[in-house]
CSV table of C-alpha atoms and ligand atoms in Angstrom, one decimal:
chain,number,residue,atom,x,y,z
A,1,UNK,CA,5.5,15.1,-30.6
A,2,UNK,CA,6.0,11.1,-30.8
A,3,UNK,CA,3.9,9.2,-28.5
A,4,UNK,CA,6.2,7.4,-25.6
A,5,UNK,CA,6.5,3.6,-27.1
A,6,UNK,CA,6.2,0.7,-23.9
A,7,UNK,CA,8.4,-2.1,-25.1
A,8,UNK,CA,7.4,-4.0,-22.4
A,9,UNK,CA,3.5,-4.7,-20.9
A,10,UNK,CA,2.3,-3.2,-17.6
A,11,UNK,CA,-0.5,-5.4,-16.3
A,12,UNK,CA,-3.7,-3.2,-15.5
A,13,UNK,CA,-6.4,-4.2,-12.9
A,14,UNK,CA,-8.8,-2.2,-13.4
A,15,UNK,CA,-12.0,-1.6,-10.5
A,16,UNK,CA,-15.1,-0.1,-9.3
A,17,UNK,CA,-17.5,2.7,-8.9
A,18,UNK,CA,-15.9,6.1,-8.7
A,19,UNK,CA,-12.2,4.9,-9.2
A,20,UNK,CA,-13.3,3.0,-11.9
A,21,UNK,CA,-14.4,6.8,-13.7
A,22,UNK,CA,-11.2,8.4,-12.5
A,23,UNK,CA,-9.2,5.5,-13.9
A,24,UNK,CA,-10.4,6.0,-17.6
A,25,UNK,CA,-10.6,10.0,-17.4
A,26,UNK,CA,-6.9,9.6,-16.2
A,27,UNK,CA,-5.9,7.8,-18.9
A,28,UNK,CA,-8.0,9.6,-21.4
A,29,UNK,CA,-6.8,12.8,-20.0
A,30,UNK,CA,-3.4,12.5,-18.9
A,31,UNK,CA,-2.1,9.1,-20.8
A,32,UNK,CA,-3.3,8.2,-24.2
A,33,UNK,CA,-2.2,11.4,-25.6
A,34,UNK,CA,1.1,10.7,-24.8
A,35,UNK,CA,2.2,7.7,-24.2
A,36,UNK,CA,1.6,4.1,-26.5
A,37,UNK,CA,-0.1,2.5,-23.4
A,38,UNK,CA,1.0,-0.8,-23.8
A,39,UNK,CA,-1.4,-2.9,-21.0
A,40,UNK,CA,-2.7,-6.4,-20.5
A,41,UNK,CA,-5.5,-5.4,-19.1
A,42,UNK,CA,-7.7,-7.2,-16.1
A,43,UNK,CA,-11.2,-5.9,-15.1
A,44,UNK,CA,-11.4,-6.5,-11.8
A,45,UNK,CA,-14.8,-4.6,-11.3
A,46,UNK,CA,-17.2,-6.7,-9.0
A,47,UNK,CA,-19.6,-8.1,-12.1
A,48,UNK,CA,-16.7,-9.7,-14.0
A,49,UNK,CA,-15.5,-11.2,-11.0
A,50,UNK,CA,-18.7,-12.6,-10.4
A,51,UNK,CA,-18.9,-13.4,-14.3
A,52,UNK,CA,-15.1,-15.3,-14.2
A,53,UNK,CA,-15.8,-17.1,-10.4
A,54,UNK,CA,-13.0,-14.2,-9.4
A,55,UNK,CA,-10.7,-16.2,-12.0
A,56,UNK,CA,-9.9,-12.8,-12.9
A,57,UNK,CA,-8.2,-12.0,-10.2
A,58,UNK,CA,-6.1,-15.1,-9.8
A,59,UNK,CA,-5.2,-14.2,-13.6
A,60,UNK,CA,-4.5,-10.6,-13.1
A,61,UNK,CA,-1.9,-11.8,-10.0
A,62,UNK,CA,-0.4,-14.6,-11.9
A,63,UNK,CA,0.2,-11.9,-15.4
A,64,UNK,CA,2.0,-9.7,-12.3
A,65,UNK,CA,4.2,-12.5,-11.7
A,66,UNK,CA,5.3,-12.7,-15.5
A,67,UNK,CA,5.3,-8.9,-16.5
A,68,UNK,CA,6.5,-7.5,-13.0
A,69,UNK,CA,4.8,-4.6,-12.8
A,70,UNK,CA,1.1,-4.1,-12.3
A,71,UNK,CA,-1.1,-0.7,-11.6
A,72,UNK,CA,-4.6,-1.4,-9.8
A,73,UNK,CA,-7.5,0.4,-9.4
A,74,UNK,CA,-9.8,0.1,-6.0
A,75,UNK,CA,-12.1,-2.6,-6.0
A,76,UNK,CA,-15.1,-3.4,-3.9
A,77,UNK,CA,-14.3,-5.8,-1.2
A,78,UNK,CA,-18.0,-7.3,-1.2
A,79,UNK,CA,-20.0,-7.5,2.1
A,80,UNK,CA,-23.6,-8.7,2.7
A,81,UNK,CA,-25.0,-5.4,1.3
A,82,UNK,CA,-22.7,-5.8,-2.0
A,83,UNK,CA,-24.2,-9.3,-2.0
A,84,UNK,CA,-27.9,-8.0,-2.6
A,85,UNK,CA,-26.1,-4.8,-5.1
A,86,UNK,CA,-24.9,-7.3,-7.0
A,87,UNK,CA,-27.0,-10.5,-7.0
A,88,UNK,CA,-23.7,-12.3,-6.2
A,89,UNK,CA,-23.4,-16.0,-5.9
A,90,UNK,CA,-21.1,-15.5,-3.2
A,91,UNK,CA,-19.2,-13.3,-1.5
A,92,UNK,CA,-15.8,-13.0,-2.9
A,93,UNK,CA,-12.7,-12.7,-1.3
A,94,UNK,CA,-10.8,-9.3,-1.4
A,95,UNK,CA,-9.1,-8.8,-4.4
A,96,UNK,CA,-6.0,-7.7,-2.8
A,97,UNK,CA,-5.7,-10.3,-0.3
A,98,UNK,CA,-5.9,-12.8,-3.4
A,99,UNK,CA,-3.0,-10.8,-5.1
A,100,UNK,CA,-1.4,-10.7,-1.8
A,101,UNK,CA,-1.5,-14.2,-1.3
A,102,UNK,CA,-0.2,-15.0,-4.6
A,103,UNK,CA,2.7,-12.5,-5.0
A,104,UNK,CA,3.6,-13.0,-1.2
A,105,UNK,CA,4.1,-9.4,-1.1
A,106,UNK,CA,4.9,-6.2,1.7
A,107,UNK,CA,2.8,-3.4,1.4
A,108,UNK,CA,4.7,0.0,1.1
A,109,UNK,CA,2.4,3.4,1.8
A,110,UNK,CA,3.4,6.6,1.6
A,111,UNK,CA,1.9,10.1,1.6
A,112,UNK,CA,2.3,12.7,-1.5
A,113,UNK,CA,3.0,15.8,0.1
A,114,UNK,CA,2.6,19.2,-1.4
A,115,UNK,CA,3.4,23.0,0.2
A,116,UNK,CA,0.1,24.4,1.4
A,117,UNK,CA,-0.9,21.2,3.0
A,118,UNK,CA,1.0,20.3,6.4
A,119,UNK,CA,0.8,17.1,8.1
A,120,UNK,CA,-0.2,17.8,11.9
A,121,UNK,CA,3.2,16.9,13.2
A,122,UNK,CA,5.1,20.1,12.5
A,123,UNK,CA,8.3,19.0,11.9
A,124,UNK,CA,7.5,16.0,9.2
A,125,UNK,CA,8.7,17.6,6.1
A,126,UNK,CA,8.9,14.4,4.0
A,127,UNK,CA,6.8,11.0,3.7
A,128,UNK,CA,7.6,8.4,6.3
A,129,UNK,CA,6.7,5.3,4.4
A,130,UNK,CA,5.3,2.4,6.5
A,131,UNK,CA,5.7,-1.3,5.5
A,132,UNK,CA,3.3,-3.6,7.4
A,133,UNK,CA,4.2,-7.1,7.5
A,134,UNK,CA,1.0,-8.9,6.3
A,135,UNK,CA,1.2,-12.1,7.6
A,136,UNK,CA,0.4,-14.1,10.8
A,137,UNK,CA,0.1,-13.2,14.9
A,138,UNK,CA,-2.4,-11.6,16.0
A,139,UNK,CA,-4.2,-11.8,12.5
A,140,UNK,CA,-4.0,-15.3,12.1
A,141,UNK,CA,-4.3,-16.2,15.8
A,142,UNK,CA,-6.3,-18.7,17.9
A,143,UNK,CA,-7.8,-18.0,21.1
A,144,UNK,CA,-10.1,-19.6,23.5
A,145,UNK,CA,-12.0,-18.8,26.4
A,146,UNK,CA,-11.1,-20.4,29.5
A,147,UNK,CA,-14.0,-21.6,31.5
A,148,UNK,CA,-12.5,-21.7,35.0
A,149,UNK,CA,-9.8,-23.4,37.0
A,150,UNK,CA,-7.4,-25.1,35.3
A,151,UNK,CA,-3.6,-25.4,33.4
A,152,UNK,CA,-3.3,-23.9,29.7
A,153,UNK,CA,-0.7,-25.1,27.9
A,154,UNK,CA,1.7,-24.5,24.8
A,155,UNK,CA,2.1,-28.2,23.0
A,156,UNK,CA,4.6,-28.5,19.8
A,157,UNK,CA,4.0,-32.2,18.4
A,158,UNK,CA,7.1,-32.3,15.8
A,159,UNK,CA,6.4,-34.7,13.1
A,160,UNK,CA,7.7,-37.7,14.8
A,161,UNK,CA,5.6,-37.3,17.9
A,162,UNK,CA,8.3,-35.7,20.2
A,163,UNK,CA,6.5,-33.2,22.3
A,164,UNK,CA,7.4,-30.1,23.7
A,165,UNK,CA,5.4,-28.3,26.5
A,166,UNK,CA,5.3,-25.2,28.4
A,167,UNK,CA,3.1,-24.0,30.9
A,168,UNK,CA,1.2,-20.8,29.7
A,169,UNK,CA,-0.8,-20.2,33.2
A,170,UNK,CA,-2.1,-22.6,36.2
A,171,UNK,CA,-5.8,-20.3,36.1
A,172,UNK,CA,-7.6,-20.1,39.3
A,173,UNK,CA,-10.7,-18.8,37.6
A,174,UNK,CA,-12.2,-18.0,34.5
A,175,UNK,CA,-10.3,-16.1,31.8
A,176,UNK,CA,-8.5,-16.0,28.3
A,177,UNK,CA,-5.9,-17.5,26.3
A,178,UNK,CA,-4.4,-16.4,22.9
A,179,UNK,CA,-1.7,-18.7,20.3
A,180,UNK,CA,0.3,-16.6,17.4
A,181,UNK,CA,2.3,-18.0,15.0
A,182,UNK,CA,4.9,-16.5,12.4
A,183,UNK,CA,7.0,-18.8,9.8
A,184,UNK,CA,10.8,-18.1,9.3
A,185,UNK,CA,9.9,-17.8,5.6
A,186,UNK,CA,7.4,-15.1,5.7
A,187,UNK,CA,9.5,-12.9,8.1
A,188,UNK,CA,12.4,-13.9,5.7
A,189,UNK,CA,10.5,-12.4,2.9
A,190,UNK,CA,9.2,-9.4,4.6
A,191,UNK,CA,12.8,-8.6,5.4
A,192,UNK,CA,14.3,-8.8,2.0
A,193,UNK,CA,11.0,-6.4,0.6
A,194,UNK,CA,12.0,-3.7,3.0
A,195,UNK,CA,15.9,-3.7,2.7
A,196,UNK,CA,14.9,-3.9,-1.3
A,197,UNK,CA,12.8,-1.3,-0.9
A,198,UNK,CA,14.9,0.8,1.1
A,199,UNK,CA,17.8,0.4,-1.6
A,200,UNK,CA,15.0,1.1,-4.6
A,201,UNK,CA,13.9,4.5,-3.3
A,202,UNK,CA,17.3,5.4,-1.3
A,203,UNK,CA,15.8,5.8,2.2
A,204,UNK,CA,17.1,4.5,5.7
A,205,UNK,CA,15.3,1.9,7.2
A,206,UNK,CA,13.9,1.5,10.5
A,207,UNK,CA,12.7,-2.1,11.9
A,208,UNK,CA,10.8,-2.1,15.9
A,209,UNK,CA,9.6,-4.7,17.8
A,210,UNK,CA,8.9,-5.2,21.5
A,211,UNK,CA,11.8,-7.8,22.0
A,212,UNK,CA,13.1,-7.2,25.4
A,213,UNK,CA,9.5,-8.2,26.7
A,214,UNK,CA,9.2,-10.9,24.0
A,215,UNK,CA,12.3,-12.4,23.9
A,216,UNK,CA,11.8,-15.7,22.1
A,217,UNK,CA,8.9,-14.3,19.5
A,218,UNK,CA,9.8,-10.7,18.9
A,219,UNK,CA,13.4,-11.0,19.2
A,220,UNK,CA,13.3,-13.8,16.8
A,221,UNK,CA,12.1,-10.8,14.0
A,222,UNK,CA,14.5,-9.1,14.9
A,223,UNK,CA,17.4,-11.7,15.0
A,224,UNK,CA,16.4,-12.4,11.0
A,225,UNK,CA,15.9,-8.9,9.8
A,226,UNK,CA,19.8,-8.5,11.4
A,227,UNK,CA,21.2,-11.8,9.9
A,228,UNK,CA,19.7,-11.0,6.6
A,229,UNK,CA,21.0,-7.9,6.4
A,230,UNK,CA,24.5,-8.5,7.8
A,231,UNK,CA,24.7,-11.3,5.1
A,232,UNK,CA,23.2,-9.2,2.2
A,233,UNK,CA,22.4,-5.9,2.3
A,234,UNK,CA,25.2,-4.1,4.7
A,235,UNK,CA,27.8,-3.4,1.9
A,236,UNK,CA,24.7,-2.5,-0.6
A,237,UNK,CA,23.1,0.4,2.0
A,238,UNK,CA,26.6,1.6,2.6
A,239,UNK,CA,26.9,2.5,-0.8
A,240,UNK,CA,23.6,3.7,-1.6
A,241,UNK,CA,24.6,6.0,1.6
A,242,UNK,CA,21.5,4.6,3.8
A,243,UNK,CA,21.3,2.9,7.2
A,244,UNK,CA,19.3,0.3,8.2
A,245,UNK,CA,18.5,0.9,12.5
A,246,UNK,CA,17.0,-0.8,14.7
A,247,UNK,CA,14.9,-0.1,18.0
A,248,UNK,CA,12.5,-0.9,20.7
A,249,UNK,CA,9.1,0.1,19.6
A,250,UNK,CA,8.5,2.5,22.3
A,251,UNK,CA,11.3,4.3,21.4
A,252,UNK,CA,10.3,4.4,17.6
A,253,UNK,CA,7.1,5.8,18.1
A,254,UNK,CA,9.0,8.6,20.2
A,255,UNK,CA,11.7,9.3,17.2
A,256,UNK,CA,9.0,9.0,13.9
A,257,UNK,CA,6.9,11.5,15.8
A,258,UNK,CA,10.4,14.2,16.5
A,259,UNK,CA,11.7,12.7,12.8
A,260,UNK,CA,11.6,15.1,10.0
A,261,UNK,CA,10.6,12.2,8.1
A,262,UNK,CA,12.1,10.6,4.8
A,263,UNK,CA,12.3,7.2,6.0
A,264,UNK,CA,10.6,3.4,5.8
A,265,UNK,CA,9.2,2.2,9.2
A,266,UNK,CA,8.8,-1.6,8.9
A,267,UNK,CA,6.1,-2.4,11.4
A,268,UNK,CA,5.2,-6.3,12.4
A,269,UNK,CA,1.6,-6.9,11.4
A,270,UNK,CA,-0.3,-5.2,14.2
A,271,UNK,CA,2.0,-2.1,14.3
A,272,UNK,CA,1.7,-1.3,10.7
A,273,UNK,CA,-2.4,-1.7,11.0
A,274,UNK,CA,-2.4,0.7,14.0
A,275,UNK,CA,0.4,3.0,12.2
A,276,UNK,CA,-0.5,3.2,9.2
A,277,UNK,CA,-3.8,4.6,10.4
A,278,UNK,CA,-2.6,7.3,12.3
A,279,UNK,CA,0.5,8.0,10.2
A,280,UNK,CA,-2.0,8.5,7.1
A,281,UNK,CA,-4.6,10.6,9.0
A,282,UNK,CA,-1.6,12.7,10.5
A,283,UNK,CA,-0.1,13.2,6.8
A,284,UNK,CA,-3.6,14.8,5.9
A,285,UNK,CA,-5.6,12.8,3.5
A,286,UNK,CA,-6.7,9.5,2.7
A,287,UNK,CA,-7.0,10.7,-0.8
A,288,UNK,CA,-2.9,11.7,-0.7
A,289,UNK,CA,-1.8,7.8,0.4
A,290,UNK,CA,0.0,5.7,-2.0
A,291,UNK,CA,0.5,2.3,-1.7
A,292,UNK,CA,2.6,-0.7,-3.4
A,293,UNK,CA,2.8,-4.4,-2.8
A,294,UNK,CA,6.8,-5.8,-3.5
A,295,UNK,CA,7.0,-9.2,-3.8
A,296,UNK,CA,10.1,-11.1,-2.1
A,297,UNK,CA,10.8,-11.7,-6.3
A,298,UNK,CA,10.6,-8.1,-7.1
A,299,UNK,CA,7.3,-7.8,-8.6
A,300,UNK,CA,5.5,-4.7,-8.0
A,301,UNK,CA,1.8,-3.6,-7.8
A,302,UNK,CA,0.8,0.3,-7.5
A,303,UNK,CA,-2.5,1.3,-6.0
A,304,UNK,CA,-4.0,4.2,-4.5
A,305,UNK,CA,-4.8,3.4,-0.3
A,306,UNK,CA,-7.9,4.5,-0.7
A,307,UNK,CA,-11.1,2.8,-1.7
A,308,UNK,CA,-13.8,3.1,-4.5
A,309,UNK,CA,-15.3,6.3,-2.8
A,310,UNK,CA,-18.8,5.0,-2.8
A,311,UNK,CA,-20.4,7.9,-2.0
A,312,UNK,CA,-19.0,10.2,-4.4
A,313,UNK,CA,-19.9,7.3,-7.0
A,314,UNK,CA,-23.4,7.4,-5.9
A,315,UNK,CA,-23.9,11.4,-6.4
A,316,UNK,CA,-22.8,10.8,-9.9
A,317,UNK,CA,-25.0,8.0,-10.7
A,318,UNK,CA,-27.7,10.5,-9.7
A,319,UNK,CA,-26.2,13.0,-12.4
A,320,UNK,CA,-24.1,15.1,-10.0
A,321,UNK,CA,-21.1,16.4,-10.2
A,322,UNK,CA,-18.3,15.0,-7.6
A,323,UNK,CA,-14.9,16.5,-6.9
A,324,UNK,CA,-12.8,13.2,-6.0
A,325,UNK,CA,-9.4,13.2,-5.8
A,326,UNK,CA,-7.3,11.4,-8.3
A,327,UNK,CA,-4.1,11.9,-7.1
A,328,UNK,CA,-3.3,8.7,-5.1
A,329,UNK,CA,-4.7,7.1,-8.8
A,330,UNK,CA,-2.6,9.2,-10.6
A,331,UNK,CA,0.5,8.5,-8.8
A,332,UNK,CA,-0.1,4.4,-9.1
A,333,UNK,CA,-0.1,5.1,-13.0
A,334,UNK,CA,3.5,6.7,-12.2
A,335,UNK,CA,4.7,4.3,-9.9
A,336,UNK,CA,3.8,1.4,-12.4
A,337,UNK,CA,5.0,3.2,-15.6
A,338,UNK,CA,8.2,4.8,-14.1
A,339,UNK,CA,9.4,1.0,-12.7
A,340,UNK,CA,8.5,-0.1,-16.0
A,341,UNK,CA,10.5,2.5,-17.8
A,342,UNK,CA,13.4,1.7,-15.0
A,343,UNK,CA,13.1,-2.1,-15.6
A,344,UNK,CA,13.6,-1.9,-19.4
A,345,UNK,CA,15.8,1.5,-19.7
A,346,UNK,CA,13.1,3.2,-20.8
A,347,UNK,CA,13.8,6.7,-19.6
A,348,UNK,CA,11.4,8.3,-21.7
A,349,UNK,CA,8.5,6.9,-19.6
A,350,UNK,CA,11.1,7.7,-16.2
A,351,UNK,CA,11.4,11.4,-17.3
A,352,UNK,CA,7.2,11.1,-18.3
A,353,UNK,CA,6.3,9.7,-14.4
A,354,UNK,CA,8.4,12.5,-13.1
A,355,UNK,CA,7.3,15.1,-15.0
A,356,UNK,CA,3.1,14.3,-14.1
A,357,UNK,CA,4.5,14.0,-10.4
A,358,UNK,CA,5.5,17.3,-10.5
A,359,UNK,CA,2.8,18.7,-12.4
A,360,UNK,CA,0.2,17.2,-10.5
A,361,UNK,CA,1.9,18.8,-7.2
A,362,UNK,CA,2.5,22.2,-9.2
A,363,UNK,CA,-1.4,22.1,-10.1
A,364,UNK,CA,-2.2,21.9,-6.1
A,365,UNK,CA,0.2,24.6,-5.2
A,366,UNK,CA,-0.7,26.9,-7.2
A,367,UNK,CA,-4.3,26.5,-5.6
A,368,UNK,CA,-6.5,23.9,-7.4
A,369,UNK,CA,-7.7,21.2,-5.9
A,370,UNK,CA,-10.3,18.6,-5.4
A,371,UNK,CA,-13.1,19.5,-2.3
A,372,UNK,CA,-11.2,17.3,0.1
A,373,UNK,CA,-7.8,19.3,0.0
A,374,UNK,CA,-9.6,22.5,0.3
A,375,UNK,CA,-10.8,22.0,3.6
A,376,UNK,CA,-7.2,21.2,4.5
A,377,UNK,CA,-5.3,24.5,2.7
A,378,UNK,CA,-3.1,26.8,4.2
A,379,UNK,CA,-1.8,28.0,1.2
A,380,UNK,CA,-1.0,32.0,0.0
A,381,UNK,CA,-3.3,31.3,-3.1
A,382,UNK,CA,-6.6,31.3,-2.7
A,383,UNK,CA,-7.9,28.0,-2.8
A,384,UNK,CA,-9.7,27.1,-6.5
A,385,UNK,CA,-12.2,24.2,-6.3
A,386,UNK,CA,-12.4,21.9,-9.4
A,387,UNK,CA,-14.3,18.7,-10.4
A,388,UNK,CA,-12.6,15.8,-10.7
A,389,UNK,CA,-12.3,16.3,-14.8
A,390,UNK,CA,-11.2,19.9,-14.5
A,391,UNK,CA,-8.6,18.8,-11.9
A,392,UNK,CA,-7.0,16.2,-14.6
A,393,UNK,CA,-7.2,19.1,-17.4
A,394,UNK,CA,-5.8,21.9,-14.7
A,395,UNK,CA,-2.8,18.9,-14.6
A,396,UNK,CA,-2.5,18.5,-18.3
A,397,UNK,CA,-1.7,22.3,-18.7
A,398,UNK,CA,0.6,22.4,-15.9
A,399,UNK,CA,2.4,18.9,-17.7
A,400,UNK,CA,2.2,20.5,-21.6
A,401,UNK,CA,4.6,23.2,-20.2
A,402,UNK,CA,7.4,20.6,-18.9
A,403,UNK,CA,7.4,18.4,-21.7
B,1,NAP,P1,-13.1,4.9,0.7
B,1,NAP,O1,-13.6,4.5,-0.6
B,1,NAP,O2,-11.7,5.1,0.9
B,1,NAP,O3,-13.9,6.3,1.1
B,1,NAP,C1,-14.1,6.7,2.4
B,1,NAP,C2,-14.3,8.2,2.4
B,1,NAP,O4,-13.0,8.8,2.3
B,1,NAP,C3,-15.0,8.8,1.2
B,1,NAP,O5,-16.4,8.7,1.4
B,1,NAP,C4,-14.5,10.2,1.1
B,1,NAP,O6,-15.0,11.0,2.2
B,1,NAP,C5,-13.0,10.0,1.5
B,1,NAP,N1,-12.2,9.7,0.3
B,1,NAP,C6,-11.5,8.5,0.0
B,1,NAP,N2,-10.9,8.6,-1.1
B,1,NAP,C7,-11.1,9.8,-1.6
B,1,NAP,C8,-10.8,10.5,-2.8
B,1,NAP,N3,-10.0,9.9,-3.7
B,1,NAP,N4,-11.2,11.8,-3.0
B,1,NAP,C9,-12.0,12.4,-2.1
B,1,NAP,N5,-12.4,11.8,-1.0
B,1,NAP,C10,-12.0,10.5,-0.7
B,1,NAP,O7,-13.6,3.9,1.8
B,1,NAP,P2,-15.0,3.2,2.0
B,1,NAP,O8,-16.1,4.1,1.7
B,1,NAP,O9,-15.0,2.6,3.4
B,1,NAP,O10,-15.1,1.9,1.0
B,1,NAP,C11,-15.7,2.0,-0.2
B,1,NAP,C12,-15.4,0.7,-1.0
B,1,NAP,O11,-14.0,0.6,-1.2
B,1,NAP,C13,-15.8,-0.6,-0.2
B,1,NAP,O12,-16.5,-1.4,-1.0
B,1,NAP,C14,-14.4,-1.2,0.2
B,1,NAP,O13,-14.5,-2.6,0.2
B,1,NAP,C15,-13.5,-0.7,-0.9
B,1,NAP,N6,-12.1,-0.6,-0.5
B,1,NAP,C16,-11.2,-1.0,-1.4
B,1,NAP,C17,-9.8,-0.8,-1.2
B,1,NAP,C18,-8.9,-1.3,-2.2
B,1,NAP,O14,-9.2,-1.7,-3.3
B,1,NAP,N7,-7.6,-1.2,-1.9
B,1,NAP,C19,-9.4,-0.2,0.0
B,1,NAP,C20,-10.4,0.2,0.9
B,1,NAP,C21,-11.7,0.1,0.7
B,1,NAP,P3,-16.3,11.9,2.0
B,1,NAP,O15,-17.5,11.0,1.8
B,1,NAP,O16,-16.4,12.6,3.3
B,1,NAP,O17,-16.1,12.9,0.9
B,2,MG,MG1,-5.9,-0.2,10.3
C-alpha cells in the first residue's frame, strides 16, 4: 500500500519524560508506516528550551500561526524542584501559556469514551466538551486587604483625566476587597472560538454566567456572546441543524448533570477551571481527556490534557516496564492530521484519523488496556493488561484490518 502523502506541514511540539516515549513509539508504531509524516518539527523538551532561552517555544507558536495546525506533546511546566533537575538558568514559563498567549486561543476538552467504561453520571452517553475562557477576572485580579475602617472605592481615570467613581463599601472594620477585569476583545474572541467550534464539530452550544446577580459584569458576556451570534452565526447553526442556548449558571450545572451529553459548555474562566475538573474526573480518566486550543483566526493546536506522567517516566528510567496510556496522545495526532487533511482536501489522512479513532476504541472494547482503564472496567471481556508498547501494537492489528 502507498504511504498517505501530507501536502501541507503540521507543526509538531514535541515534550518530556514519559510523553515524550509514547510520542515517538506512536509514531514509530502507528504513523510512519503509513503515512509521509510531513512535520516541522519543535522540541519543546525542557533542555532545549533551556538551550534556545525558550525561543523554541515562541517559534513553535509563531510556525502554528503560519501552518494552522499544530500537535503537542506534554511538557514540563518547571517548578523549583525542575530547577535543581535541570540546572536551569531560570524558571521558564509554561509552554502552553506562551502558545496561549501568542495564538490568543480557547481551549476545547473533551473525553474519548468507549463501552465498558461509564462516566459516573449514568445518563452521559456522549462527551460534553468544556471551553474555558482563559483570560482575565478572577485570574488576573487585584485584591487588597483592608486594614480597618474606611471607604473602598472603584476609580476609572479615562485617558483625558475624567473620573468615574463608585462606592464599593463604607467598611466599619477590617476586611477584603477584590478588582476583575475582562476586555471586550478577549470575550469577543472567546465567543467566535466557541460558535466556530460548535459549527466545526456539529454540536449545540451552551453559554452560563451568573448575570442576574452580576448585571453590569456578567451580563455584559452574555450581551456579546448574543450580539455576535445574532450578527454571525444564527443563520450558519440553523443550517448545520445546532442551537446555540443560553442560561443562568445554576441552572446549567442542573441540565449538564440530567444531559445525555453531546454538547460544548462554554464556561467564563473560573467555571471552566472548576468544570473541567469535575467534568474530566466524572468522565473517568485523566488519561481519556483531549484537549485543543482554537485561535479567534482558526488555528488549531491538539494535545492530550494530561501531563508528562512523571512517575511512570521515573519507573522506566529505572528499567521498568510502565503501562501509560497513550490514548489522549494518540487522539492529538488525529485531531492534528484529520484538520490537516480537512483543511487541504486531503481525505485520505480524514478517512486515516478515523480509522485509528476507531481502532484504538475497538482495541479497548474488546478488553486491552493500559493499567489505569483496568481499574475502571465494566466490560463482558475480561480485562487484558498491556504495556504501553503492546497497547500501540494491539492498535495496529485492530487498524491493519480497516484499512
Ligand atoms: P500528570 O502527568 O497528568 O500525571 C498525574 C497522574 O495521573 C499520574 O501519575 C498517573 O497516575 C495519572 N496519569 C496521567 N496521565 C496518564 C496516562 N496517560 N496514563 C496513565 N496514567 C496517567 O500530572 P503531574 O504528575 O501533576 O505533572 C507531571 C508534569 O506534567 C509536571 O511537570 C507538569 O508541569 C506537567 N504538566 C504538563 C501539562 C501540559 O503540558 N499540558 C499539563 C499538566 C501537567 P498514577 O501515578 O496513579 O499512575
Ligand atoms: Mg482546575
Amino acid at each position: 500500500m502507498d504511504k498517505i502523502k501530507m501536502t501541507t506541514p503540521l507543526v509538531e511540539m514535541d515534550g518530556d519524560e514519559m510523553t515524550r516515549i509514547l510520542w515517538s513509539d506512536i509514531k514509530e508504531i502507528l504513523l510512519k508506516p503509513y503515512i509521509e509524516l510531513n512535520t516541522v518539527y519543535f522540541d519543546l523538551g525542557l533542555p532545549e528550551r533551556e538551550r534556545t532561552g525558550d525561543q523554541v517555544t515562541v517559534d513553535s507558536a509563531e510556525a502554528t500561526r503560519q501552518y494552522g495546525v499544530a500537535v503537542k506533546c506534554a511538557t514540563i511546566t518547571p517548578n523549583a524542584q525542575r530547577v535543581e533537575e535541570y540546572k536551569l538558568s531560570q524558571m521558564w514559563k509554561s509552554p502552553n501559556a506562551t502558545i496561549r498567549a501568542i495564538l490568543d486561543g480557547t481551549v476545547f476538552r473533551a473525553p474519548i469514551m468507549v463501552k465498558g467504561i461509564s462516566p459516573v453520571v449514568k445518563n452521559w452517553k456522549k462527551p460534553i466538551t468544556i471551553a474555558r475562557h482563559a483570560y482575565g477576572d478572577l485570574y488576573k485580579a487585584v485584591e487588597y486587604q483592608v486594614p480597618g475602617p474606611g471607604r473602598a472605592e472603584l476609580v476609572y481615570t479615562a485617558s483625558d483625566g475624567a473620573e468615574a467613581r463608585e462606592t464599593i463599601f463604607d467598611f466599619q472594620g477590617a476586611g477584603i476587597i477584590q478588582g476583575q477585569h475582562n476586555t471586550d476583545a478577549s470575550i469577543t474572541s472567546f465567543a467566535h472560538a466557541c460558535f466556530q467550534y460548535a459549527l466545526d464539530t456539529r454540536q449545540d452550544l451552551w453559554f452560563a454566567t451568573k448575570d442576574t446577580i452580576s448585571k453590569k459584569y456578567d451580563h455584559h458576556f452574555k450581551d456579546i456572546f448574543q450580539e455576535i451570534y445574532d450578527a454571525e452565526y444564527d443563520k450558519k447553526f440553523k443550517k448545520a441543524g445546532i442551537e446555540y442556548f443560553y442560561t443562568l449558571i445554576d441552572d446549567a450545572v442542573a441540565r449538564v448533570i440530567r444531559s445525555e451529553g453531546g454538547f460544548i459548555w462554554a464556561c467564563k474562566n473560573y467555571d471552566g477551571d472548576v468544570m473541567s475538573d469535575m467534568v474530566s474526573t466524572a468522565f473517568g480518566s485523566l488519561a481519556m481527556m483531549t484537549s485543543v486550543l482554537v485561535s479567534p483566526e482558526g488555528k488549531y493546536e491538539y494535545e492530550a490534557a494530561h501531563g508528562t506522567v512523571t512517575r511512570h517516566y521515573y519507573q522506566h528510567r529505572k528499567g521498568k516496564e510502565t503501562s501509560t496510556n497513550p490514548m489522549a496522545t494518540l487522539f492529538a495526532w488525529t485531531g492534528a492530521l484529520r484538520k490537516r487533511g480537512e483543511l487541504d482536501g486531503g481525505a485520505d489522512l480524514v478517512r486515516f484519523a478515523d480509522a485509528m479513532e476507531a481502532a484504538s476504541i475497538a482495541t479497548i472494547e474488546s478488553g486491552t488496556m493500559t493499567k489505569d482503564l483496568a481499574g475502571l472496567w465494566e466490560g463482558e471481556a475480561p480485562a487484558r493488561t498491556v504495556n504501553s508498547t503492546d497497547f500501540l501494537y494491539a492498535i495496529r492489528d485492530e487498524l491493519e484490518k480497516r484499512l
